[in-house]
Amino acid sequence: MTANVTAEKKDKRKWRDVFRAFGRAHKKASVQLEGSAPLLNHLNELRIRVFKAFLALMIATGISFVFSEQVIGYLATPIGGMSKLVSIELTENIAIFMKVSLLGGFVLAMPIIVYQIMAFILPGLKHNERGWLLVMVPFATLLFAGGVAFTWFVMLPTAIPFLTGFMGITTQVRPENYFEFVTSLMFWIGVCFEMPMIIMFLAKLKFVTAKQLLSGWRYAIVIMAIVAASVTPTVDPVNMGLVMAPLMGLYLISIVLAAIVGRG
């Protein structure tokens, strides 16, 4: 009889320990869930921001459909107009129309996309960091636009006649190849023109100084030559020189900006 009572007490103690352990685990999980609430809120905000940016891109692309034919005609100006292009595939013209529409939509939606990125980042930054970000975003936009303008007004009028008339051989240019060449060249030279902003940001983070940039000008020239050879359609001295000249000027501007940021 005594043995049975002892066994029942042990069983009750086991169940009591199980319930206590379950209660402790539940309390710990609740604390962890409450601690992860800010992260979940950030992820939810990021989801909303991404959705708004995507929606803006879709609407802007729809608007761009209306003007895509005019944009395509304008982009074909350096080669002499649409009549100079020869399509050899059945769906090639439609593919070009869609690509240009998407590119135009991206350009139109860029202010909203940048706003959504800034609205997500700014609350987590300090007051002085917000000021730098608000300065750098328009600065980066202007630099990229400068690179695109340089490509359109300087690079393309020089590169296209050279490429189509090389060795006196008649060249029949495909629309897909031509528009991919033009848009890629604009994009990558626009990215290269972001050099002052990137160096200024690195100087702000104390990764580089104006003195280091000035003493390493020889290495910078080699790097710029490699970049120019990569983004230009040919490696002839004329086209490479057209890219290297502004890059050198931008490098000097970068040194000045790094010195200003370093003093601050």
Short mmCIF file of C-alpha atoms in Angstrom, two decimals:
data_model
loop_
_atom_site.label_atom_id
_atom_site.label_comp_id
_atom_site.label_asym_id
_atom_site.label_seq_id
_atom_site.Cartn_x
_atom_site.Cartn_y
_atom_site.Cartn_z
CA MET A 1 0.00 0.00 0.00
CA THR A 2 2.82 2.37 0.94
CA ALA A 3 4.63 1.53 -2.30
CA ASN A 4 1.56 2.42 -4.35
CA VAL A 5 1.19 5.78 -2.61
CA THR A 6 4.87 6.56 -3.20
CA ALA A 7 4.54 5.66 -6.91
CA GLU A 8 1.49 7.93 -7.27
CA LYS A 9 3.39 10.81 -5.64
CA LYS A 10 6.29 10.25 -8.04
CA ASP A 11 3.92 10.25 -11.04
CA LYS A 12 2.29 13.48 -9.84
CA ARG A 13 5.74 15.02 -9.36
CA LYS A 14 6.74 13.99 -12.91
CA TRP A 15 3.65 15.56 -14.46
CA ARG A 16 4.13 18.66 -12.31
CA ASP A 17 7.73 18.96 -13.57
CA VAL A 18 6.56 18.49 -17.16
CA PHE A 19 3.96 21.26 -16.82
CA ARG A 20 6.49 23.55 -15.17
CA ALA A 21 9.01 22.91 -17.94
CA PHE A 22 6.31 23.58 -20.53
CA GLY A 23 5.40 26.82 -18.76
CA ARG A 24 9.03 27.95 -18.67
CA ALA A 25 9.44 27.13 -22.40
CA HIS A 26 6.24 29.02 -23.23
CA LYS A 27 7.39 32.05 -21.26
CA LYS A 28 10.82 31.99 -22.94
CA ALA A 29 9.24 31.69 -26.41
CA SER A 30 6.95 34.63 -25.63
CA VAL A 31 9.91 36.77 -24.59
CA GLN A 32 11.82 35.85 -27.77
CA LEU A 33 8.77 36.59 -29.92
CA GLU A 34 8.35 39.99 -28.28
CA GLY A 35 12.06 40.66 -28.83
CA SER A 36 11.77 39.77 -32.53
CA ALA A 37 8.75 42.02 -33.08
CA PRO A 38 10.87 45.01 -34.25
CA LEU A 39 12.60 42.78 -36.84
CA LEU A 40 9.24 41.51 -38.09
CA ASN A 41 7.99 45.09 -38.34
CA HIS A 42 11.06 46.07 -40.39
CA LEU A 43 10.57 43.09 -42.72
CA ASN A 44 6.92 43.98 -43.16
CA GLU A 45 7.84 47.60 -43.94
CA LEU A 46 10.45 46.39 -46.44
CA ARG A 47 7.80 44.21 -48.10
CA ILE A 48 5.46 47.20 -48.42
CA ARG A 49 8.22 49.45 -49.80
CA VAL A 50 9.27 46.85 -52.38
CA PHE A 51 5.65 46.35 -53.44
CA LYS A 52 5.14 50.11 -53.89
CA ALA A 53 8.35 50.41 -55.93
CA PHE A 54 7.32 47.45 -58.10
CA LEU A 55 3.84 48.90 -58.58
CA ALA A 56 5.35 52.25 -59.60
CA LEU A 57 7.60 50.44 -62.09
CA MET A 58 4.63 48.62 -63.64
CA ILE A 59 2.56 51.81 -63.96
CA ALA A 60 5.52 53.77 -65.38
CA THR A 61 6.22 50.96 -67.87
CA GLY A 62 2.60 51.12 -68.99
CA ILE A 63 2.96 54.87 -69.54
CA SER A 64 6.26 54.29 -71.36
CA PHE A 65 4.48 52.06 -73.87
CA VAL A 66 2.84 55.17 -75.32
CA PHE A 67 6.17 56.87 -76.05
CA SER A 68 8.39 53.85 -76.82
CA GLU A 69 8.18 54.25 -80.59
CA GLN A 70 9.35 57.88 -80.38
CA VAL A 71 12.15 56.92 -77.96
CA ILE A 72 13.32 54.13 -80.27
CA GLY A 73 13.39 56.55 -83.19
CA TYR A 74 15.40 59.03 -81.13
CA LEU A 75 17.91 56.38 -80.04
CA ALA A 76 18.40 55.40 -83.68
CA THR A 77 19.49 58.95 -84.61
CA PRO A 78 23.27 58.34 -84.27
CA ILE A 79 23.19 55.56 -86.86
CA GLY A 80 21.06 57.54 -89.32
CA GLY A 81 17.53 56.58 -88.34
CA MET A 82 15.41 53.44 -88.26
CA SER A 83 15.88 52.88 -92.00
CA LYS A 84 19.52 51.95 -91.35
CA LEU A 85 18.53 48.97 -89.17
CA VAL A 86 17.77 45.53 -90.59
CA SER A 87 15.69 43.00 -88.64
CA ILE A 88 16.29 39.31 -89.45
CA GLU A 89 14.06 37.68 -86.84
CA LEU A 90 10.27 37.66 -86.69
CA THR A 91 9.99 38.76 -83.03
CA GLU A 92 13.04 41.03 -82.92
CA ASN A 93 11.13 44.30 -83.31
CA ILE A 94 8.64 43.39 -80.57
CA ALA A 95 11.48 42.42 -78.22
CA ILE A 96 13.17 45.78 -78.78
CA PHE A 97 9.88 47.60 -78.17
CA MET A 98 9.38 45.76 -74.86
CA LYS A 99 12.97 46.35 -73.69
CA VAL A 100 12.83 50.06 -74.43
CA SER A 101 9.42 50.31 -72.72
CA LEU A 102 10.79 48.64 -69.60
CA LEU A 103 13.86 50.88 -69.63
CA GLY A 104 11.68 53.97 -70.03
CA GLY A 105 9.44 52.79 -67.20
CA PHE A 106 12.46 52.32 -64.95
CA VAL A 107 13.62 55.87 -65.69
CA LEU A 108 10.16 57.32 -65.03
CA ALA A 109 9.75 55.32 -61.80
CA MET A 110 13.25 56.12 -60.53
CA PRO A 111 12.16 59.04 -58.25
CA ILE A 112 9.56 56.84 -56.55
CA ILE A 113 11.98 53.93 -56.23
CA VAL A 114 14.64 56.20 -54.69
CA TYR A 115 12.01 57.67 -52.35
CA GLN A 116 10.96 54.20 -51.15
CA ILE A 117 14.61 53.27 -50.50
CA MET A 118 15.25 56.50 -48.59
CA ALA A 119 12.01 56.19 -46.61
CA PHE A 120 13.13 52.74 -45.46
CA ILE A 121 16.73 53.72 -44.64
CA LEU A 122 16.37 57.21 -43.12
CA PRO A 123 14.65 56.26 -39.83
CA GLY A 124 17.65 54.11 -38.89
CA LEU A 125 20.27 56.80 -39.53
CA LYS A 126 21.62 59.57 -37.35
CA HIS A 127 20.76 63.18 -38.16
CA ASN A 128 24.14 63.96 -39.78
CA GLU A 129 24.04 60.69 -41.75
CA ARG A 130 20.61 61.61 -43.11
CA GLY A 131 22.04 64.90 -44.36
CA TRP A 132 24.82 63.12 -46.22
CA LEU A 133 22.38 60.68 -47.79
CA LEU A 134 20.08 63.49 -48.93
CA VAL A 135 23.06 65.19 -50.58
CA MET A 136 24.54 62.08 -52.17
CA VAL A 137 21.38 60.76 -53.84
CA PRO A 138 20.81 63.87 -56.06
CA PHE A 139 24.58 64.08 -56.62
CA ALA A 140 24.65 60.46 -57.83
CA THR A 141 21.70 61.13 -60.13
CA LEU A 142 23.39 64.15 -61.69
CA LEU A 143 26.65 62.23 -62.20
CA PHE A 144 24.85 59.34 -63.87
CA ALA A 145 22.92 61.75 -66.10
CA GLY A 146 26.23 63.41 -66.98
CA GLY A 147 27.67 60.06 -68.02
CA VAL A 148 24.64 59.31 -70.19
CA ALA A 149 24.84 62.77 -71.81
CA PHE A 150 28.56 62.32 -72.46
CA THR A 151 27.88 58.97 -74.14
CA TRP A 152 25.13 60.42 -76.32
CA PHE A 153 26.81 63.64 -77.41
CA VAL A 154 30.47 62.58 -77.53
CA MET A 155 30.96 58.79 -77.56
CA LEU A 156 28.25 57.58 -79.95
CA PRO A 157 28.85 60.17 -82.73
CA THR A 158 32.49 59.02 -82.76
CA ALA A 159 32.15 55.29 -82.13
CA ILE A 160 29.29 54.40 -84.51
CA PRO A 161 30.81 55.83 -87.73
CA PHE A 162 34.11 54.17 -86.82
CA LEU A 163 32.48 50.78 -86.24
CA THR A 164 30.15 50.81 -89.25
CA GLY A 165 32.79 52.13 -91.67
CA PHE A 166 35.83 50.17 -90.52
CA MET A 167 37.85 48.81 -93.47
CA GLY A 168 35.20 50.14 -95.86
CA ILE A 169 32.98 47.07 -95.38
CA THR A 170 29.22 47.68 -95.53
CA THR A 171 27.62 46.87 -92.18
CA GLN A 172 23.95 45.96 -91.84
CA VAL A 173 23.09 46.60 -88.22
CA ARG A 174 20.44 44.56 -86.40
CA PRO A 175 18.05 46.49 -84.11
CA GLU A 176 18.63 44.12 -81.18
CA ASN A 177 22.41 44.46 -81.42
CA TYR A 178 22.29 48.22 -81.91
CA PHE A 179 19.93 49.11 -79.05
CA GLU A 180 21.67 46.74 -76.66
CA PHE A 181 24.98 48.36 -77.58
CA VAL A 182 23.66 51.92 -77.11
CA THR A 183 21.85 51.32 -73.81
CA SER A 184 24.72 49.25 -72.34
CA LEU A 185 27.27 51.90 -73.26
CA MET A 186 25.12 54.62 -71.69
CA PHE A 187 24.61 52.59 -68.54
CA TRP A 188 28.24 51.62 -67.91
CA ILE A 189 29.68 55.04 -68.66
CA GLY A 190 27.01 56.49 -66.39
CA VAL A 191 28.21 54.10 -63.67
CA CYS A 192 31.84 55.14 -64.30
CA PHE A 193 30.82 58.76 -63.75
CA GLU A 194 29.74 57.82 -60.21
CA MET A 195 33.42 57.68 -59.17
CA PRO A 196 33.48 61.02 -57.25
CA MET A 197 30.47 60.02 -55.17
CA ILE A 198 31.90 56.58 -54.37
CA ILE A 199 35.30 58.00 -53.37
CA MET A 200 33.65 60.73 -51.31
CA PHE A 201 31.64 58.07 -49.47
CA LEU A 202 34.76 55.98 -48.85
CA ALA A 203 36.60 59.08 -47.59
CA LYS A 204 33.70 59.81 -45.24
CA LEU A 205 34.10 56.28 -43.83
CA LYS A 206 37.89 56.88 -43.45
CA PHE A 207 38.76 54.10 -45.91
CA VAL A 208 40.74 56.42 -48.19
CA THR A 209 42.28 59.89 -47.91
CA ALA A 210 43.08 62.60 -50.43
CA LYS A 211 46.80 62.04 -49.81
CA GLN A 212 46.50 58.34 -50.66
CA LEU A 213 44.57 59.12 -53.84
CA LEU A 214 47.12 61.73 -54.90
CA SER A 215 50.11 59.45 -54.31
CA GLY A 216 48.43 56.54 -56.13
CA TRP A 217 47.68 58.39 -59.36
CA ARG A 218 49.80 55.95 -61.42
CA TYR A 219 47.73 52.99 -60.30
CA ALA A 220 44.57 55.00 -60.90
CA ILE A 221 45.57 55.62 -64.53
CA VAL A 222 46.12 51.89 -65.08
CA ILE A 223 42.73 51.08 -63.53
CA MET A 224 41.02 53.76 -65.64
CA ALA A 225 42.66 52.35 -68.78
CA ILE A 226 41.32 48.89 -67.94
CA VAL A 227 37.84 50.30 -67.29
CA ALA A 228 37.92 52.31 -70.53
CA ALA A 229 38.93 49.20 -72.48
CA SER A 230 36.09 47.27 -70.86
CA VAL A 231 33.24 49.70 -71.49
CA THR A 232 34.21 51.04 -74.92
CA PRO A 233 33.17 49.07 -78.01
CA THR A 234 36.75 49.00 -79.35
CA VAL A 235 40.23 49.28 -77.84
CA ASP A 236 41.46 51.86 -80.33
CA PRO A 237 43.19 54.91 -78.81
CA VAL A 238 40.48 57.35 -79.94
CA ASN A 239 37.54 55.71 -78.15
CA MET A 240 39.63 54.80 -75.10
CA GLY A 241 40.91 58.37 -74.90
CA LEU A 242 37.36 59.73 -75.06
CA VAL A 243 36.51 57.71 -71.93
CA MET A 244 39.80 58.15 -70.07
CA ALA A 245 39.88 61.94 -70.38
CA PRO A 246 36.69 62.58 -68.36
CA LEU A 247 37.61 59.80 -65.92
CA MET A 248 40.89 61.55 -65.17
CA GLY A 249 39.03 64.81 -64.61
CA LEU A 250 36.58 63.01 -62.30
CA TYR A 251 39.51 61.50 -60.41
CA LEU A 252 40.87 64.98 -59.71
CA ILE A 253 37.43 66.07 -58.53
CA SER A 254 37.35 62.99 -56.31
CA ILE A 255 40.63 64.02 -54.67
CA VAL A 256 39.24 67.47 -53.92
CA LEU A 257 36.03 66.01 -52.48
CA ALA A 258 38.00 63.52 -50.37
CA ALA A 259 40.08 66.39 -48.97
CA ILE A 260 36.94 68.38 -48.10
CA VAL A 261 35.30 65.37 -46.44
CA GLY A 262 38.53 64.50 -44.61
CA ARG A 263 38.72 67.95 -43.03
CA GLY A 264 35.10 67.69 -41.93
#
